[in-house]
Coordinates of C-alpha atoms in Angstrom, one line a residue:
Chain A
X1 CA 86.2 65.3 38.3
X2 CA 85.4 64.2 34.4
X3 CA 81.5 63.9 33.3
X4 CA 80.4 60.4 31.6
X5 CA 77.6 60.0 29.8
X6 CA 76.2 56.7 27.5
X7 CA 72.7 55.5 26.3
X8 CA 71.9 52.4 24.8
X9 CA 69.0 52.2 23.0
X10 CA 66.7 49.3 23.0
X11 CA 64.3 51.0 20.3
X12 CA 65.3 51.5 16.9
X13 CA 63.2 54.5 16.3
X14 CA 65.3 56.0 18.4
X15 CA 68.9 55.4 16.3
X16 CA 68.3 58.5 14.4
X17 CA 68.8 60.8 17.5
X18 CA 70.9 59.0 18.9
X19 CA 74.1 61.8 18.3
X20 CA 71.5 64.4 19.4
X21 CA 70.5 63.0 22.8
X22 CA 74.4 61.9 23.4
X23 CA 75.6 65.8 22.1
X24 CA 72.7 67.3 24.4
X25 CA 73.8 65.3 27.8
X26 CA 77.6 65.9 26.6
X27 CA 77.3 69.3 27.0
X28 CA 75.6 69.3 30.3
X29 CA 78.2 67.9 31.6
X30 CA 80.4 70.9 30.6
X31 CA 81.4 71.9 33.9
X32 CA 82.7 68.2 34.9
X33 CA 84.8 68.3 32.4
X34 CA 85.8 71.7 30.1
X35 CA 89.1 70.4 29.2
X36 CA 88.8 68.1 26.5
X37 CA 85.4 66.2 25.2
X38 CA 85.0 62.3 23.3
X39 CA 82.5 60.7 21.8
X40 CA 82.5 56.7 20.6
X41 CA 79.7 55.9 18.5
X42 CA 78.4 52.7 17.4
X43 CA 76.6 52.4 14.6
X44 CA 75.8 52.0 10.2
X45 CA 77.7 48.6 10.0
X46 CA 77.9 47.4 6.4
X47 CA 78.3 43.5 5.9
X48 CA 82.3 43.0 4.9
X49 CA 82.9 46.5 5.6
X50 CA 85.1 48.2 8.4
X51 CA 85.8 51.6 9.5
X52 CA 89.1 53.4 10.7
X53 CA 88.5 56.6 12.7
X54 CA 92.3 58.8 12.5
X55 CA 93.2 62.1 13.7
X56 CA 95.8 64.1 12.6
X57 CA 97.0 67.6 14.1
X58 CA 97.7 69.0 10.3
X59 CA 94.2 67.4 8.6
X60 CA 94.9 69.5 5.9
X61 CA 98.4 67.5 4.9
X62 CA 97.7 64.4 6.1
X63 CA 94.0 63.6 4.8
X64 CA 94.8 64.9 1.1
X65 CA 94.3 62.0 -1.1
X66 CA 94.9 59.4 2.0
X67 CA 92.0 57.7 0.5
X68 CA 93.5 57.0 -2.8
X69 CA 96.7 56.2 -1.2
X70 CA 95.5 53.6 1.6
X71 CA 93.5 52.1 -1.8
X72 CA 97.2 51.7 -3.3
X73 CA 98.7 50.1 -0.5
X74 CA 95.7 47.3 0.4
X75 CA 94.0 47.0 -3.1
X76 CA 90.9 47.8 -2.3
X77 CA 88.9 50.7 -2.3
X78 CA 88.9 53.3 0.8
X79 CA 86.1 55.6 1.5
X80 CA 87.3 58.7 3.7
X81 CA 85.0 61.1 5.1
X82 CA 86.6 64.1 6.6
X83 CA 85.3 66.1 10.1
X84 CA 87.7 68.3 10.8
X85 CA 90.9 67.1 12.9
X86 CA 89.3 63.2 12.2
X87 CA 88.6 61.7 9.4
X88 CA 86.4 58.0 9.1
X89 CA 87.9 56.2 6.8
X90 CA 86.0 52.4 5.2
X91 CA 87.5 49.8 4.2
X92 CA 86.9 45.6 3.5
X93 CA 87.3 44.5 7.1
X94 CA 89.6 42.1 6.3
X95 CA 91.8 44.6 4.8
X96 CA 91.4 47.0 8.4
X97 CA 94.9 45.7 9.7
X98 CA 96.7 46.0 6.4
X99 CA 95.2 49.8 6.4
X100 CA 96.6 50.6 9.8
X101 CA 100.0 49.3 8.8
X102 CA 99.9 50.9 5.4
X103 CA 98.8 54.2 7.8
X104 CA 102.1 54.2 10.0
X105 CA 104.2 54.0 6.4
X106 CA 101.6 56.5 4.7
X107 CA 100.9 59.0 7.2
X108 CA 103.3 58.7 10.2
X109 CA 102.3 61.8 12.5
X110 CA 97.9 60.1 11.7
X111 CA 97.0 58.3 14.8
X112 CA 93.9 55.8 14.5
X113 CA 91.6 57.1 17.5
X114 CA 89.4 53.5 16.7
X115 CA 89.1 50.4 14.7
X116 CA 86.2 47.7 14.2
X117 CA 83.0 47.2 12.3
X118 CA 80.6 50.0 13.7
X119 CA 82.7 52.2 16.1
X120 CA 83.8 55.6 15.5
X121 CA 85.4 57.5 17.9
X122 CA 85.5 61.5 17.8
X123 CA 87.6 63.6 20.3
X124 CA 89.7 67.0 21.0
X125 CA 90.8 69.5 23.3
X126 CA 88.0 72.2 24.6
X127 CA 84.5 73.1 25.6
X128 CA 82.5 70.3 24.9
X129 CA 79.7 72.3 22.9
X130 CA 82.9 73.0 20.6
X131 CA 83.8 69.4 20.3
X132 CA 80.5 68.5 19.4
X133 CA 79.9 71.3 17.1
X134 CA 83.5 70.6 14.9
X135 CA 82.2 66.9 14.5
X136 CA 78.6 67.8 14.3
X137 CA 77.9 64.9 16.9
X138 CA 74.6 66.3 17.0
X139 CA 73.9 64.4 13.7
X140 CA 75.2 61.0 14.2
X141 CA 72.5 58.1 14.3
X142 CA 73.7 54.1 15.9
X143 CA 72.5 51.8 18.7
X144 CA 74.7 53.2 21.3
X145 CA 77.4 55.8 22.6
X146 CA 79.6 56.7 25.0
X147 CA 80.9 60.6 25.5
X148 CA 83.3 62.1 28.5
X149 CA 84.2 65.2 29.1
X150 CA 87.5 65.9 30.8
X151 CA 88.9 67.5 33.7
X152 CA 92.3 66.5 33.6
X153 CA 94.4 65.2 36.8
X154 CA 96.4 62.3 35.6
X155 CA 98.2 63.5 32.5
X156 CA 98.4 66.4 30.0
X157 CA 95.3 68.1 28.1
X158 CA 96.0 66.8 25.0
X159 CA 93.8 65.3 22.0
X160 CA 95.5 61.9 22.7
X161 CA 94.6 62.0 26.3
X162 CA 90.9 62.8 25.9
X163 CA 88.4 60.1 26.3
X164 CA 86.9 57.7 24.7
X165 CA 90.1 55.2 24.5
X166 CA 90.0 52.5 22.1
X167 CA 92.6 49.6 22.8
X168 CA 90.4 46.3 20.4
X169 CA 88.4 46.4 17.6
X170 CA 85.3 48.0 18.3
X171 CA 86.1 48.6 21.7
X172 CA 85.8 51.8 24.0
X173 CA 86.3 52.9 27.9
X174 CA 85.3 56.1 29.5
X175 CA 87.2 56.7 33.0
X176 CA 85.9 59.5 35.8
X177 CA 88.6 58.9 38.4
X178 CA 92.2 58.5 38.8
X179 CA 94.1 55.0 38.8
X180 CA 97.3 54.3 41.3
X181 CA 99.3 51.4 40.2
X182 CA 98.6 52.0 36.1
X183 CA 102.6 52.0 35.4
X184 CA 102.9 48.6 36.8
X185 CA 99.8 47.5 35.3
X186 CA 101.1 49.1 31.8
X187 CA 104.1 47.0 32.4
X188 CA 102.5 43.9 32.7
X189 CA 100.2 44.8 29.3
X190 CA 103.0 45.6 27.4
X191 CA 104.6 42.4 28.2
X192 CA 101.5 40.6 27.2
X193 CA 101.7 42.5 23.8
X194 CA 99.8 45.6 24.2
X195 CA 100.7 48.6 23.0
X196 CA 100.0 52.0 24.2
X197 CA 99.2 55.6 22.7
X198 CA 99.8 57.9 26.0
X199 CA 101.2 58.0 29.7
X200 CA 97.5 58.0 30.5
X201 CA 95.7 55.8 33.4
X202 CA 92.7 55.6 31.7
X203 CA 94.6 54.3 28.4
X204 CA 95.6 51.2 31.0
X205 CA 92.5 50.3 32.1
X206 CA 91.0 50.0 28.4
X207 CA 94.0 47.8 27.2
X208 CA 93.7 45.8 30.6
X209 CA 89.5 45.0 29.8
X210 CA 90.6 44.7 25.8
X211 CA 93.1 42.1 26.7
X212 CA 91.3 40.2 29.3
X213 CA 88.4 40.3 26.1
X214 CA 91.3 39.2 23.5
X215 CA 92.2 36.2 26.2
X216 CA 88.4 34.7 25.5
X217 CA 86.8 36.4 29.0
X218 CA 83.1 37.5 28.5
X219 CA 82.4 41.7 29.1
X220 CA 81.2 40.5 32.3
X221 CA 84.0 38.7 33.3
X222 CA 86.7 41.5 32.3
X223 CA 84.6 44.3 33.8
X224 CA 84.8 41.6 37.2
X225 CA 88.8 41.6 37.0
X226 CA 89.0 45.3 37.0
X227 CA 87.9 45.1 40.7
X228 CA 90.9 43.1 41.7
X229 CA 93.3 44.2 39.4
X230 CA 93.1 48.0 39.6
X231 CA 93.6 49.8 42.4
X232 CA 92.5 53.6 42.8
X233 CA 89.2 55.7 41.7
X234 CA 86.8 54.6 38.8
X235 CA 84.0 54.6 37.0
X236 CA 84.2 53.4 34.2
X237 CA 81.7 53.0 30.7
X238 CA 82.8 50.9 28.5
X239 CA 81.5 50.1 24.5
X240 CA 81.1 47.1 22.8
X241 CA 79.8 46.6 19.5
X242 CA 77.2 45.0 21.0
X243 CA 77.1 45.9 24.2
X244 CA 77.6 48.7 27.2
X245 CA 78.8 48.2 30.7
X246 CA 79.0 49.6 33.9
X247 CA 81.2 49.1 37.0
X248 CA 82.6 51.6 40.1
X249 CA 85.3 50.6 42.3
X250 CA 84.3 49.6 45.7
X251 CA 84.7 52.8 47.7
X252 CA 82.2 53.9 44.5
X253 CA 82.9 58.1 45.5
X254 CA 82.8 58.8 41.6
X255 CA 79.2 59.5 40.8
X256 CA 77.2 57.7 38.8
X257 CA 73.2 57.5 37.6
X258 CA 71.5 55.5 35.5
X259 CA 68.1 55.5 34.0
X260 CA 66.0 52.6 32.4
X261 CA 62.6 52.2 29.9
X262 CA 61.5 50.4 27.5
X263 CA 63.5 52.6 25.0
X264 CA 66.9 52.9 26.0
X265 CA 69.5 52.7 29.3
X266 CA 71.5 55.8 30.0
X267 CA 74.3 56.5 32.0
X268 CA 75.2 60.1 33.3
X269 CA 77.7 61.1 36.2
X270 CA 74.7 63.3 37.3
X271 CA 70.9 62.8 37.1
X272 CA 71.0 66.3 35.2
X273 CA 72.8 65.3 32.2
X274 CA 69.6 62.7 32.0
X275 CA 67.0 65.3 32.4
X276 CA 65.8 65.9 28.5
X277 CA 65.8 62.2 27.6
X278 CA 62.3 61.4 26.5
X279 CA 60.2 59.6 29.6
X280 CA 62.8 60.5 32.0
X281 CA 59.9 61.1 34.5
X282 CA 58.7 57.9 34.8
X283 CA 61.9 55.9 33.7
X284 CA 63.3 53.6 36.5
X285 CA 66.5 55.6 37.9
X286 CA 68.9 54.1 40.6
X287 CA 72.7 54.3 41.3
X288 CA 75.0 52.1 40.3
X289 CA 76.2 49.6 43.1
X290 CA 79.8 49.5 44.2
X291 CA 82.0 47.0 43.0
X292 CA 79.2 45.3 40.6
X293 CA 79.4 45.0 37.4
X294 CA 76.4 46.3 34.7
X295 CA 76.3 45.3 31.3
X296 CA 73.2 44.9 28.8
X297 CA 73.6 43.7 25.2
X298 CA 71.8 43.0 21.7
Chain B
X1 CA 53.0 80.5 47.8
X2 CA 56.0 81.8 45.9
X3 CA 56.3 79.8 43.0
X4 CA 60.0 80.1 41.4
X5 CA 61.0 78.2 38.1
X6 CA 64.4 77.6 38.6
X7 CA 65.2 76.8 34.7
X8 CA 63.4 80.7 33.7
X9 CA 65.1 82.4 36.7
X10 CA 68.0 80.6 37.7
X11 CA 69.7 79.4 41.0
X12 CA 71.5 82.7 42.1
X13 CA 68.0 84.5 42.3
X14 CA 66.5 81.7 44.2
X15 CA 69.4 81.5 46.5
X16 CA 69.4 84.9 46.9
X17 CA 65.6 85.6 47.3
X18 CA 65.3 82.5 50.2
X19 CA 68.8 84.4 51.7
X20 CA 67.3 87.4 52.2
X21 CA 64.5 86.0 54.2
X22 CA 65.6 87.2 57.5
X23 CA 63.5 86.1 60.8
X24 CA 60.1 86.6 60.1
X25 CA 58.5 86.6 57.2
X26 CA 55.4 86.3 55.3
X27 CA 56.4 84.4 52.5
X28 CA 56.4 81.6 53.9
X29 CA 55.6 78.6 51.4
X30 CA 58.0 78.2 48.5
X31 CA 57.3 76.0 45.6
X32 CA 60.6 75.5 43.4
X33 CA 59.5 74.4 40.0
X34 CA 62.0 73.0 37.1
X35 CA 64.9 71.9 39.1
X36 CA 66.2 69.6 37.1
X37 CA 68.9 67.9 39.2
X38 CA 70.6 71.4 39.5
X39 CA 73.3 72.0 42.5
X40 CA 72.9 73.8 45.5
X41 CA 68.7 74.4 45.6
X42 CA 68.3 75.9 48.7
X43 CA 71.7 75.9 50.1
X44 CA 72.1 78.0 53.5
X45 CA 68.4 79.3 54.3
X46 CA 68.0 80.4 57.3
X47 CA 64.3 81.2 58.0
X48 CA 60.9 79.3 59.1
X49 CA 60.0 78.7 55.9
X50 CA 58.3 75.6 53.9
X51 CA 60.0 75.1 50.3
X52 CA 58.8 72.6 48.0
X53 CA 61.2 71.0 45.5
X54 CA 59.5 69.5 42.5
X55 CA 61.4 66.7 40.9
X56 CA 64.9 65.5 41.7
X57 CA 68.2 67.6 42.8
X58 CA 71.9 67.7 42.1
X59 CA 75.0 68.1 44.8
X60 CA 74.5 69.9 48.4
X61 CA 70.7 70.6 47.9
X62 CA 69.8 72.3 51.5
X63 CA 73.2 72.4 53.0
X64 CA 73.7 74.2 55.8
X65 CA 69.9 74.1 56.3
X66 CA 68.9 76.3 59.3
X67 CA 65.1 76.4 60.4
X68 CA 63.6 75.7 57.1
X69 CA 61.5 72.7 56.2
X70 CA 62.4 71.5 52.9
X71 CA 60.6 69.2 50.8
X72 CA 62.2 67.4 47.7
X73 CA 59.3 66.1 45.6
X74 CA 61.8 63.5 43.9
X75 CA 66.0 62.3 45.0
X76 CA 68.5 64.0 46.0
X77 CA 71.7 63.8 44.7
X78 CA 75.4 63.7 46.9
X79 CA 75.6 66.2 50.2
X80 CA 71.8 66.6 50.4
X81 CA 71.3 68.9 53.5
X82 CA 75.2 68.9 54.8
X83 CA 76.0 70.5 57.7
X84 CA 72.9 71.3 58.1
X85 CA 71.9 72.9 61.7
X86 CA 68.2 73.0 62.4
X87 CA 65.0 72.6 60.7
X88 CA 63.8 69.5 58.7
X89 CA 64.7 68.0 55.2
X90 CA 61.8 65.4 53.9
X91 CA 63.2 63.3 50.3
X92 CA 60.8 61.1 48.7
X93 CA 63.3 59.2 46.6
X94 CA 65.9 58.1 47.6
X95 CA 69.6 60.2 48.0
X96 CA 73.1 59.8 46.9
X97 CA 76.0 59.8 48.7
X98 CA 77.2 61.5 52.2
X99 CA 73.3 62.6 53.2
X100 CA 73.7 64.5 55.6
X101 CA 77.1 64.8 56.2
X102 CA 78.8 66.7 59.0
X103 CA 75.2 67.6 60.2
X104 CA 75.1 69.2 63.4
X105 CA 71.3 69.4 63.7
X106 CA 67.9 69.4 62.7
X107 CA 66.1 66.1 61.3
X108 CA 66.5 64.5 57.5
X109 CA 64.1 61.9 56.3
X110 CA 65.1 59.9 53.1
X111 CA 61.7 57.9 52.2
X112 CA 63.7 55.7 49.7
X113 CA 67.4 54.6 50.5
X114 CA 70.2 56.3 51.4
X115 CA 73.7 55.3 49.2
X116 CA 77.3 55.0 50.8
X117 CA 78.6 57.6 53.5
X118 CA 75.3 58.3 55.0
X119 CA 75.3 60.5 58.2
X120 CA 79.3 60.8 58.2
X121 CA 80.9 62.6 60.6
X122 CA 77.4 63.9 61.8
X123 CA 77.5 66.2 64.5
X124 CA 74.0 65.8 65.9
X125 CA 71.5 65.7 63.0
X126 CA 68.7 63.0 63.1
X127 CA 68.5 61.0 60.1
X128 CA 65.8 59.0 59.3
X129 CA 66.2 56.4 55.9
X130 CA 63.1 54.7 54.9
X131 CA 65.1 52.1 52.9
X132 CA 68.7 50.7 53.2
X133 CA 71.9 53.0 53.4
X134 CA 75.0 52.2 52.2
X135 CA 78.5 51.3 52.7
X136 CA 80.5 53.4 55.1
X137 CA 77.2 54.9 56.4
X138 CA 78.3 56.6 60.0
X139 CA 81.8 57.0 59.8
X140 CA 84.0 59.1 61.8
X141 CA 79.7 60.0 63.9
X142 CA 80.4 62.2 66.6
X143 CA 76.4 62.8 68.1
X144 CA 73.1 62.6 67.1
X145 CA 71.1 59.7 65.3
X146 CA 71.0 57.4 62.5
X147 CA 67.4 54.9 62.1
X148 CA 67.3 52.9 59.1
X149 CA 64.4 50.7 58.3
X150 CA 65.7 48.8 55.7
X151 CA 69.7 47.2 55.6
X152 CA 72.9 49.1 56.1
X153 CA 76.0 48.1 53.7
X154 CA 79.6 47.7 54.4
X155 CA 81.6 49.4 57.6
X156 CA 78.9 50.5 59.5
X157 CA 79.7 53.2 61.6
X158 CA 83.5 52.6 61.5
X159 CA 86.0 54.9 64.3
X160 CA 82.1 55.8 65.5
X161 CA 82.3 58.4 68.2
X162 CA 79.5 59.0 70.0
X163 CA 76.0 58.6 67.4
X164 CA 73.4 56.4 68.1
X165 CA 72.8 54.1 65.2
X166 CA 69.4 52.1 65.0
X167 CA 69.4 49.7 61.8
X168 CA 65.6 47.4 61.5
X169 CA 67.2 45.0 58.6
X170 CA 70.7 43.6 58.1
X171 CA 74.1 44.7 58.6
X172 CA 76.6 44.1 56.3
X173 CA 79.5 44.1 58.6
X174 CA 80.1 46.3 61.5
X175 CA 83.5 49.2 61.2
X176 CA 86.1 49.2 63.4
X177 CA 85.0 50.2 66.9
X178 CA 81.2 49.8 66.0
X179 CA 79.5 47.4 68.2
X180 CA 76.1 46.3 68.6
X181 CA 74.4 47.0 71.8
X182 CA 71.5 46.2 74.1
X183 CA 67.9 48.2 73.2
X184 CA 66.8 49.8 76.8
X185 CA 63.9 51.8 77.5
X186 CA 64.9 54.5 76.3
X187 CA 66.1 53.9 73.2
X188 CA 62.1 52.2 72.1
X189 CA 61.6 55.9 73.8
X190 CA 63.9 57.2 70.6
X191 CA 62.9 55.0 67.9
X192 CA 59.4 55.7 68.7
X193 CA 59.8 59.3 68.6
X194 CA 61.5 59.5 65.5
X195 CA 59.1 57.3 63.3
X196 CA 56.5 59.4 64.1
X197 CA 58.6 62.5 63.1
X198 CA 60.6 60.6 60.5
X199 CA 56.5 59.9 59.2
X200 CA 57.2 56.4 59.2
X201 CA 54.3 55.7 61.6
X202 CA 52.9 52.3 60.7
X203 CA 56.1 51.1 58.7
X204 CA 57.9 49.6 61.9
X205 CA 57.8 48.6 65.6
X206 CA 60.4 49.7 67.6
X207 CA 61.1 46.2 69.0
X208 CA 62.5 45.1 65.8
X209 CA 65.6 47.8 65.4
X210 CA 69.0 47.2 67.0
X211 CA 71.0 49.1 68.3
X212 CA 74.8 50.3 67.3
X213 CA 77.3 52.2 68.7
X214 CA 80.9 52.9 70.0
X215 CA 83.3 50.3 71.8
X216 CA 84.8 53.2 72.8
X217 CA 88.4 52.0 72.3
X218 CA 89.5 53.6 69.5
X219 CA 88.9 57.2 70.1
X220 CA 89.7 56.9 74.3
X221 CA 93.5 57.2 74.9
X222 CA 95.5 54.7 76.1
X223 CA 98.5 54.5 77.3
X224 CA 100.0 51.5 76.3
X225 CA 99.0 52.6 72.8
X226 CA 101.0 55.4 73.2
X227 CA 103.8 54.7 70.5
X228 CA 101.2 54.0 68.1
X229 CA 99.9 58.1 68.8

């Protein structure tokens, strides 16, 4: 199984309950997914400035004076706020590479969970209420999110293998299903120059849509490849800094809902998990098609 | 009318108070308030009673109906009323995947569309679909029948046994062993029949369906397929 949920809001009055709305459908869709729970947010871009999201297992070692340390190794000054295993660190974003680099040196057991101008990415093992809770998602404000909870099939329960996964700058996927031919797919992206974090499926077909991005291909275009490319079960959700998309393979037996007003577009695995949104009632609601691709953008 | 809020009182004590209507009975108009796409609203009744669901449902709502006429006052999400065995399911919206799966009988009527794996493996159930259904809609149909006033997707009725498929609109493309075949009498007799009781009076003639069904060569033995066995 696995639960997905997104919104994308199209009203800006909205932004500021945006981590509310996200944390409330989250935890509806507990029982899809109590293993592990992930959230990618996008939002509070600052002109010049860019933010690293990192996770360590021992926060207590690792984040001590990481700010002032990353400052010494790029020059420049690091911001770090701290929520409990994760940590958001800001930086100049032409600096952001030279920060992951000076990270690996720094801090070898931190791994960077996301990178770009506005995405932060939050995620652990557990109940999803207890996710959101130790990141007090409930609070975040941005344009749009993404959050999966996870019932685990194709690899361990592990922080690493939770969702959202984030393989380009500002760039997330969210995966309900189970992949078949992701070794020789990894393979072939590794060759290409991708790295990878995990043994995970899902951690595939993110780098596969972030290189097909990297090689010049529209959203639309990369979400289109996945259909000949991949073979197995998925829906998948993926982030953009501007954007959010949709697409489920053509036998399309992971379920999907979406809901549409003037306000915002949401995404849930189950019409339940879009139940509290405000004008539910008279929003427009369909299913996703098979094997077509969604996206909207700003 | 009983009038049950399923978000106050919960799905095990609706369950439980439509299970223990047994032949009989004198409540006999329900009215399910609050439900909120939640799973399994009146799974396995088995009663002449009339429920009213208002607003939309999650997985397996009226599955394994038996006598009851159920209303759902919004859509349905995946498995509404599978296996169901007698009585009538009426969805206003539309319904998510495998409506009316394994169905063995009683009549379901989906007023908006139907998605992929409609009526699979049906076992006798009468579905009536409003709109289009989906890809895969059919497969593996042993009996019973399937009218669609709208379009049907992908595969229709692939390794079809022995259902009765009636689609007004297009077809995407036919499953293996699905064939179309000639509208007799009769089958204007059927159509007929179940647009009144599908309460699609008025939406459709019966001259402009078509009618699918089995080639009959996939499921009949033959011999010199018998290495293939």
């Amino acid at each position: 199984m696995c639960g997905i949920v997104g919104l994308f809001l199209k009203d800006p009055k909205l932004e500021s309950q945006l981590g509310a709305m996200l944390t409330d459908m989250l935890i509806t869709m507990t029982d899809r997914g109590p293993d592990s729970a992930g959230i990618a947010i996008y939002g509070g871009a600052k002109d010049g400035l860019g933010k690293l999201t990192v996770q360590s297992a021992n926060p207590g070692r690792d984040f001590r004076n990481l700010d002032a340390d990353l400052h010494d190794a790029i020059g420049q000054p690091v911001a770090m706020l701290v929520k409990s295993t994760h940590a958001v660190l800001e930086l100049p974003l032409a600096q952001l590479e030279a920060a992951r680099a000076a990270l690996t040196q720094l801090r070898p057991e931190v791994k960077v969970m996301s990178a770009g101008d506005s995405i932060e990415i939050f995620k652990e093992v557990g109940l999803p209420k207890d996710v959101a809770a130790r990141f007090d998602l409930a609070k975040m404000k941005g344009t749009h999110g993404i959050g999966h909870t996870r019932m685990a099939t194709e690899s361990a329960v592990t922080t690493m293998g939770a969702h959202p996964f984030s393989t380009g700058a500002d760039q997330c996927l969210v995966h309900n299903g189970s992949l078949s031919n992701h070794n020789g797919v990894r393979r072939e992206l590794k060759r290409l120059g991708m790295t990878f974090e995990t043994e995970n499926d899902t951690e595939v077909g993110a780098a596969f849509i972030s290189h097909k991005l990297q090689s010049g291909e529209t959203l639309g275009n990369a979400l289109e490849a996945t259909l000949t490319d991949l073979d197995g079960f998925f829906t998948f959700v993926v982030g953009t800094k501007n954007g959010f998309g949709v697409v489920r393979d053509p036998i399309a037996c992971k379920p999907a809902v979406m809901a549409e007003t003037d306000q915002y577009v949401a995404f849930g695995s189950e019409y339940r998990a879009l139940v509290n949104l405000p004008g539910i009632e008279d929003a427009r609601i369909w299913e996703p098609e098979p094997a077509t691709v969604y996206f909207w953008e700003r | 009318m009983q009038t049950f809020d399923l978000g106050a009182e919960g799905l095990r004590a609706l369950n439980s108070s439509l299970h223990a209507l047994k032949g009989q009975t004198n409540m006999t108009a329900w009215e399910v308030i609050n439900p909120k796409g939640a799973h399994a609203i009146a799974a396995g009744v088995d009663a002449p009673v009339e429920i009213t669901v208002r607003g939309s449902t999650g997985y397996y709502c009226a599955g394994m109906n038996k006598q009851a006429t159920i209303r759902i006052k919004g859509s349905a999400g995946p498995g509404v009323a599978e296996n169901m065995m007698s009585g009538t399911v009426i969805i206003d919206g539309d319904a998510s995947q495998y409506a009316g799966a394994t169905g063995r009988g009683g009549l379901l009527v989906i007023k908006g569309n139907a998605s992929s794996r409609c009526g699979i493996s049906m076992k006798g159930i009468e579905i009536v679909v409003h709109g289009n259904i989906g890809h895969m809609s059919c497969f593996m149909a042993q009996s019973g029948t399937v009218l669609v006033l709208g379009n049907a997707g992908e595969a229709l009725g692939d390794s079809l046994y022995e259902a009765r498929i009636f689609v007004r609109g297009s077809v995407k493309s036919l499953g293996a062993d699905c064939i179309e075949k000639e509208m007799r009498d009769e089958h204007f007799q059927i159509v007929e029949d179940l647009l009144r009781r599908g309460e699609a009076d008025g939406k459709a003639r019966p001259e402009e369906f078509r009618r699918y069904g089995s080639a009959r060569k996939l499921y009949t033995f033959n011999i010199d397929n018998a290495a293939a066995y």
